[in-house]
PDB file of C-alpha atoms in Angstrom:
ATOM      1  CA  MET T   1      56.572 -56.232  17.262  1.00  0.00           C
ATOM      2  CA  PHE T   2      53.889 -56.967  19.906  1.00  0.00           C
ATOM      3  CA  ARG T   3      51.050 -56.697  17.266  1.00  0.00           C
ATOM      4  CA  PRO T   4      51.088 -56.936  13.614  1.00  0.00           C
ATOM      5  CA  GLY T   5      52.552 -53.626  12.443  1.00  0.00           C
ATOM      6  CA  ARG T   6      53.009 -52.279  16.059  1.00  0.00           C
ATOM      7  CA  ILE T   7      56.467 -52.245  17.689  1.00  0.00           C
ATOM      8  CA  LEU T   8      57.532 -51.215  21.335  1.00  0.00           C
ATOM      9  CA  SER T   9      60.797 -49.811  21.199  1.00  0.00           C
ATOM     10  CA  ILE T  10      62.861 -49.751  24.551  1.00  0.00           C
ATOM     11  CA  GLY T  11      66.193 -49.818  26.093  1.00  0.00           C
ATOM     12  CA  GLY T  12      69.462 -47.892  25.148  1.00  0.00           C
ATOM     13  CA  GLY T  13      70.672 -44.927  27.108  1.00  0.00           C
ATOM     14  CA  THR T  14      67.326 -43.668  28.159  1.00  0.00           C
ATOM     15  CA  ARG T  15      64.236 -44.868  29.990  1.00  0.00           C
ATOM     16  CA  SER T  16      61.919 -43.858  27.146  1.00  0.00           C
ATOM     17  CA  ALA T  17      59.647 -46.289  25.548  1.00  0.00           C
ATOM     18  CA  VAL T  18      57.806 -45.506  22.316  1.00  0.00           C
ATOM     19  CA  VAL T  19      55.194 -47.481  20.121  1.00  0.00           C
ATOM     20  CA  ILE T  20      55.835 -47.408  16.385  1.00  0.00           C
ATOM     21  CA  ASP T  21      52.758 -47.987  14.204  1.00  0.00           C
ATOM     22  CA  VAL T  22      53.836 -49.212  10.620  1.00  0.00           C
ATOM     23  CA  THR T  23      50.429 -50.181   9.547  1.00  0.00           C
ATOM     24  CA  GLY T  24      49.942 -46.971   7.414  1.00  0.00           C
ATOM     25  CA  GLY T  25      51.716 -45.269   4.780  1.00  0.00           C
ATOM     26  CA  GLN T  26      54.021 -43.239   7.302  1.00  0.00           C
ATOM     27  CA  PRO T  27      55.279 -44.520  10.589  1.00  0.00           C
ATOM     28  CA  ILE T  28      53.651 -43.084  13.608  1.00  0.00           C
ATOM     29  CA  VAL T  29      55.712 -42.842  16.860  1.00  0.00           C
ATOM     30  CA  THR T  30      54.037 -42.428  20.156  1.00  0.00           C
ATOM     31  CA  ALA T  31      55.385 -42.197  23.454  1.00  0.00           C
ATOM     32  CA  THR T  32      54.174 -44.564  26.211  1.00  0.00           C
ATOM     33  CA  GLN T  33      55.205 -44.852  29.921  1.00  0.00           C
ATOM     34  CA  PRO T  34      58.810 -45.196  30.621  1.00  0.00           C
ATOM     35  CA  LEU T  35      60.660 -48.112  32.164  1.00  0.00           C
ATOM     36  CA  SER T  36      61.563 -47.825  35.747  1.00  0.00           C
ATOM     37  CA  SER T  37      65.149 -47.382  34.788  1.00  0.00           C
ATOM     38  CA  VAL T  38      67.805 -47.019  32.050  1.00  0.00           C
ATOM     39  CA  ARG T  39      68.283 -50.520  30.710  1.00  0.00           C
ATOM     40  CA  GLN T  40      70.838 -50.969  28.047  1.00  0.00           C
ATOM     41  CA  TRP T  41      70.883 -54.657  26.711  1.00  0.00           C
ATOM     42  CA  VAL T  42      67.458 -55.152  27.936  1.00  0.00           C
ATOM     43  CA  SER T  43      65.593 -58.212  26.505  1.00  0.00           C
ATOM     44  CA  ALA T  44      61.853 -57.684  25.329  1.00  0.00           C
ATOM     45  CA  THR T  45      59.499 -60.757  25.062  1.00  0.00           C
ATOM     46  CA  VAL T  46      55.917 -60.832  23.928  1.00  0.00           C
ATOM     47  CA  LEU T  47      53.758 -62.956  26.491  1.00  0.00           C
ATOM     48  CA  ALA T  48      51.164 -65.142  25.595  1.00  0.00           C
ATOM     49  CA  ASP T  49      48.539 -62.688  26.664  1.00  0.00           C
ATOM     50  CA  GLY T  50      49.930 -59.784  24.333  1.00  0.00           C
ATOM     51  CA  ARG T  51      51.752 -57.937  27.124  1.00  0.00           C
ATOM     52  CA  VAL T  52      55.600 -57.404  26.864  1.00  0.00           C
ATOM     53  CA  LEU T  53      58.234 -58.333  29.468  1.00  0.00           C
ATOM     54  CA  ALA T  54      61.415 -56.564  29.944  1.00  0.00           C
ATOM     55  CA  THR T  55      64.305 -58.317  31.654  1.00  0.00           C
ATOM     56  CA  GLY T  56      67.859 -57.421  32.350  1.00  0.00           C
ATOM     57  CA  GLY T  57      70.014 -54.526  31.610  1.00  0.00           C
ATOM     58  CA  SER T  58      71.982 -51.842  33.396  1.00  0.00           C
ATOM     59  CA  ALA T  59      72.601 -48.037  33.081  1.00  0.00           C
ATOM     60  CA  VAL T  60      75.968 -48.427  31.727  1.00  0.00           C
ATOM     61  CA  ASP T  61      76.635 -50.351  28.660  1.00  0.00           C
ATOM     62  CA  ASN T  62      77.629 -54.056  29.718  1.00  0.00           C
ATOM     63  CA  GLN T  63      78.701 -52.908  33.171  1.00  0.00           C
ATOM     64  CA  LEU T  64      77.529 -53.893  36.583  1.00  0.00           C
ATOM     65  CA  THR T  65      76.436 -50.369  37.163  1.00  0.00           C
ATOM     66  CA  ASP T  66      72.791 -49.819  38.291  1.00  0.00           C
ATOM     67  CA  VAL T  67      71.805 -53.300  37.052  1.00  0.00           C
ATOM     68  CA  ASN T  68      67.930 -53.834  36.860  1.00  0.00           C
ATOM     69  CA  ASN T  69      67.082 -57.502  37.715  1.00  0.00           C
ATOM     70  CA  SER T  70      63.277 -56.761  37.863  1.00  0.00           C
ATOM     71  CA  ALA T  71      60.864 -57.961  35.617  1.00  0.00           C
ATOM     72  CA  GLU T  72      58.922 -55.192  33.939  1.00  0.00           C
ATOM     73  CA  ILE T  73      55.558 -55.849  32.035  1.00  0.00           C
ATOM     74  CA  TRP T  74      54.076 -53.477  29.654  1.00  0.00           C
ATOM     75  CA  ASP T  75      50.453 -53.690  28.814  1.00  0.00           C
ATOM     76  CA  PRO T  76      49.523 -52.352  25.220  1.00  0.00           C
ATOM     77  CA  ALA T  77      45.915 -51.651  26.545  1.00  0.00           C
ATOM     78  CA  THR T  78      47.106 -49.134  29.058  1.00  0.00           C
ATOM     79  CA  GLY T  79      50.610 -48.345  27.863  1.00  0.00           C
ATOM     80  CA  GLN T  80      51.570 -48.666  31.569  1.00  0.00           C
ATOM     81  CA  TRP T  81      54.563 -50.716  33.087  1.00  0.00           C
ATOM     82  CA  THR T  82      54.245 -53.030  36.195  1.00  0.00           C
ATOM     83  CA  VAL T  83      57.385 -53.829  38.036  1.00  0.00           C
ATOM     84  CA  GLY T  84      57.493 -57.561  38.989  1.00  0.00           C
ATOM     85  CA  PRO T  85      59.852 -59.791  40.906  1.00  0.00           C
ATOM     86  CA  SER T  86      63.596 -59.717  40.496  1.00  0.00           C
ATOM     87  CA  GLY T  87      65.792 -62.398  39.000  1.00  0.00           C
ATOM     88  CA  SER T  88      68.867 -63.489  40.865  1.00  0.00           C
ATOM     89  CA  ARG T  89      71.514 -62.504  38.088  1.00  0.00           C
ATOM     90  CA  ALA T  90      72.460 -59.596  36.170  1.00  0.00           C
ATOM     91  CA  ARG T  91      71.462 -60.172  32.430  1.00  0.00           C
ATOM     92  CA  LEU T  92      73.665 -57.852  30.187  1.00  0.00           C
ATOM     93  CA  TYR T  93      75.220 -58.268  26.708  1.00  0.00           C
ATOM     94  CA  HIS T  94      74.214 -61.660  24.978  1.00  0.00           C
ATOM     95  CA  SER T  95      71.316 -62.240  27.269  1.00  0.00           C
ATOM     96  CA  THR T  96      68.213 -63.773  26.110  1.00  0.00           C
ATOM     97  CA  ALA T  97      64.459 -64.113  26.935  1.00  0.00           C
ATOM     98  CA  LEU T  98      62.340 -66.874  25.194  1.00  0.00           C
ATOM     99  CA  LEU T  99      58.617 -67.631  25.703  1.00  0.00           C
ATOM    100  CA  LEU T 100      58.454 -71.291  26.185  1.00  0.00           C
ATOM    101  CA  PRO T 101      55.536 -73.629  25.107  1.00  0.00           C
ATOM    102  CA  ASP T 102      54.162 -73.627  28.687  1.00  0.00           C
ATOM    103  CA  ALA T 103      53.671 -69.825  28.519  1.00  0.00           C
ATOM    104  CA  SER T 104      56.653 -69.253  31.109  1.00  0.00           C
ATOM    105  CA  VAL T 105      59.838 -67.436  30.062  1.00  0.00           C
ATOM    106  CA  LEU T 106      63.339 -68.679  30.042  1.00  0.00           C
ATOM    107  CA  VAL T 107      65.964 -65.911  30.905  1.00  0.00           C
ATOM    108  CA  ALA T 108      69.362 -66.719  30.391  1.00  0.00           C
ATOM    109  CA  GLY T 109      72.976 -65.574  29.888  1.00  0.00           C
ATOM    110  CA  GLY T 110      74.420 -62.110  29.812  1.00  0.00           C
ATOM    111  CA  GLY T 111      77.779 -60.244  30.387  1.00  0.00           C
ATOM    112  CA  ALA T 112      80.178 -62.281  28.136  1.00  0.00           C
ATOM    113  CA  PRO T 113      82.641 -60.560  27.002  1.00  0.00           C
ATOM    114  CA  GLY T 114      82.123 -58.227  29.815  1.00  0.00           C
ATOM    115  CA  PRO T 115      82.165 -57.885  33.662  1.00  0.00           C
ATOM    116  CA  LEU T 116      81.015 -61.506  34.063  1.00  0.00           C
ATOM    117  CA  VAL T 117      80.417 -64.780  32.160  1.00  0.00           C
ATOM    118  CA  ASN T 118      76.884 -65.635  33.024  1.00  0.00           C
ATOM    119  CA  ARG T 119      76.046 -69.126  31.984  1.00  0.00           C
ATOM    120  CA  HIS T 120      73.020 -69.385  34.148  1.00  0.00           C
ATOM    121  CA  ALA T 121      69.388 -69.569  33.416  1.00  0.00           C
ATOM    122  CA  GLU T 122      66.158 -68.706  35.180  1.00  0.00           C
ATOM    123  CA  ILE T 123      62.319 -69.245  34.459  1.00  0.00           C
ATOM    124  CA  TYR T 124      60.111 -66.494  35.040  1.00  0.00           C
ATOM    125  CA  TYR T 125      56.270 -67.481  35.551  1.00  0.00           C
ATOM    126  CA  PRO T 126      53.999 -64.628  34.409  1.00  0.00           C
ATOM    127  CA  SER T 127      50.918 -63.794  36.639  1.00  0.00           C
ATOM    128  CA  TYR T 128      48.554 -65.373  34.018  1.00  0.00           C
ATOM    129  CA  LEU T 129      49.859 -68.715  34.894  1.00  0.00           C
ATOM    130  CA  PHE T 130      48.208 -68.323  38.575  1.00  0.00           C
ATOM    131  CA  ASP T 131      44.601 -68.237  39.653  1.00  0.00           C
ATOM    132  CA  ALA T 132      43.295 -65.625  42.166  1.00  0.00           C
ATOM    133  CA  SER T 133      44.403 -67.789  45.132  1.00  0.00           C
ATOM    134  CA  ASP T 134      48.014 -67.756  43.830  1.00  0.00           C
ATOM    135  CA  ASN T 135      47.740 -71.459  42.736  1.00  0.00           C
ATOM    136  CA  SER T 136      49.341 -72.511  39.682  1.00  0.00           C
ATOM    137  CA  ARG T 137      46.938 -73.233  36.894  1.00  0.00           C
ATOM    138  CA  PRO T 138      47.303 -76.461  34.913  1.00  0.00           C
ATOM    139  CA  VAL T 139      49.218 -76.122  31.724  1.00  0.00           C
ATOM    140  CA  PRO T 140      48.583 -78.237  28.482  1.00  0.00           C
ATOM    141  CA  TRP T 141      51.537 -80.541  27.992  1.00  0.00           C
ATOM    142  CA  TRP T 142      52.846 -81.031  24.319  1.00  0.00           C
ATOM    143  CA  SER T 143      53.637 -84.334  23.398  1.00  0.00           C
ATOM    144  CA  THR T 144      53.748 -86.623  20.328  1.00  0.00           C
ATOM    145  CA  ARG T 145      51.572 -89.216  22.262  1.00  0.00           C
ATOM    146  CA  ARG T 146      48.109 -88.628  23.475  1.00  0.00           C
ATOM    147  CA  THR T 147      48.438 -87.751  27.121  1.00  0.00           C
ATOM    148  CA  PRO T 148      45.986 -85.726  29.563  1.00  0.00           C
ATOM    149  CA  SER T 149      47.123 -82.338  30.827  1.00  0.00           C
ATOM    150  CA  ARG T 150      49.599 -82.193  33.578  1.00  0.00           C
ATOM    151  CA  SER T 151      50.005 -79.565  36.326  1.00  0.00           C
ATOM    152  CA  VAL T 152      53.295 -77.957  36.685  1.00  0.00           C
ATOM    153  CA  ARG T 153      54.372 -76.664  40.151  1.00  0.00           C
ATOM    154  CA  ARG T 154      55.435 -72.835  39.890  1.00  0.00           C
ATOM    155  CA  SER T 155      56.563 -70.168  42.201  1.00  0.00           C
ATOM    156  CA  ARG T 156      55.891 -66.508  41.617  1.00  0.00           C
ATOM    157  CA  SER T 157      59.659 -65.946  41.947  1.00  0.00           C
ATOM    158  CA  PRO T 158      62.034 -66.692  39.147  1.00  0.00           C
ATOM    159  CA  SER T 159      63.534 -70.186  39.477  1.00  0.00           C
ATOM    160  CA  ALA T 160      67.273 -70.753  39.109  1.00  0.00           C
ATOM    161  CA  LEU T 161      68.116 -73.540  36.791  1.00  0.00           C
ATOM    162  CA  PRO T 162      71.223 -75.727  37.277  1.00  0.00           C
ATOM    163  CA  THR T 163      74.347 -74.171  35.601  1.00  0.00           C
ATOM    164  CA  SER T 164      74.652 -77.070  33.244  1.00  0.00           C
ATOM    165  CA  VAL T 165      71.357 -76.162  31.637  1.00  0.00           C
ATOM    166  CA  ALA T 166      72.549 -72.714  30.261  1.00  0.00           C
TER     167      ALA T 166
END
């Protein structure tokens, strides 16, 4: 659900994407632009700016066939997908993507049981975390103490975390 009563349905055996509006008495299903490829076991994450990030998946159920490692971002205002940078590992069955407090996304796991046991994680940094010159913007730091905001160094590419972080 990317907005109250509005659901983006993606993944499975097709590239299709639909918006399901359940705000009225009868659900209304509307097609939107399809994904760049078939993505079974894709993870969808609502970003801090309201767009939706799709990560992971492959054309064949939990197999390393036509794996899609690219980040795709769907904009509800336009209904269009934009293909972004690629992660370094296949994210299949039992993978996850989680919006973090600093507005980046933890993308982890995938494939167990299956063709691989992926206990790795990566951090995806959406474009809204960068200014027009590609410099990272300061991010508020959450703390139980009063501390000033701190800047976090970021890269437009997903960053691999140590395997012990998975």
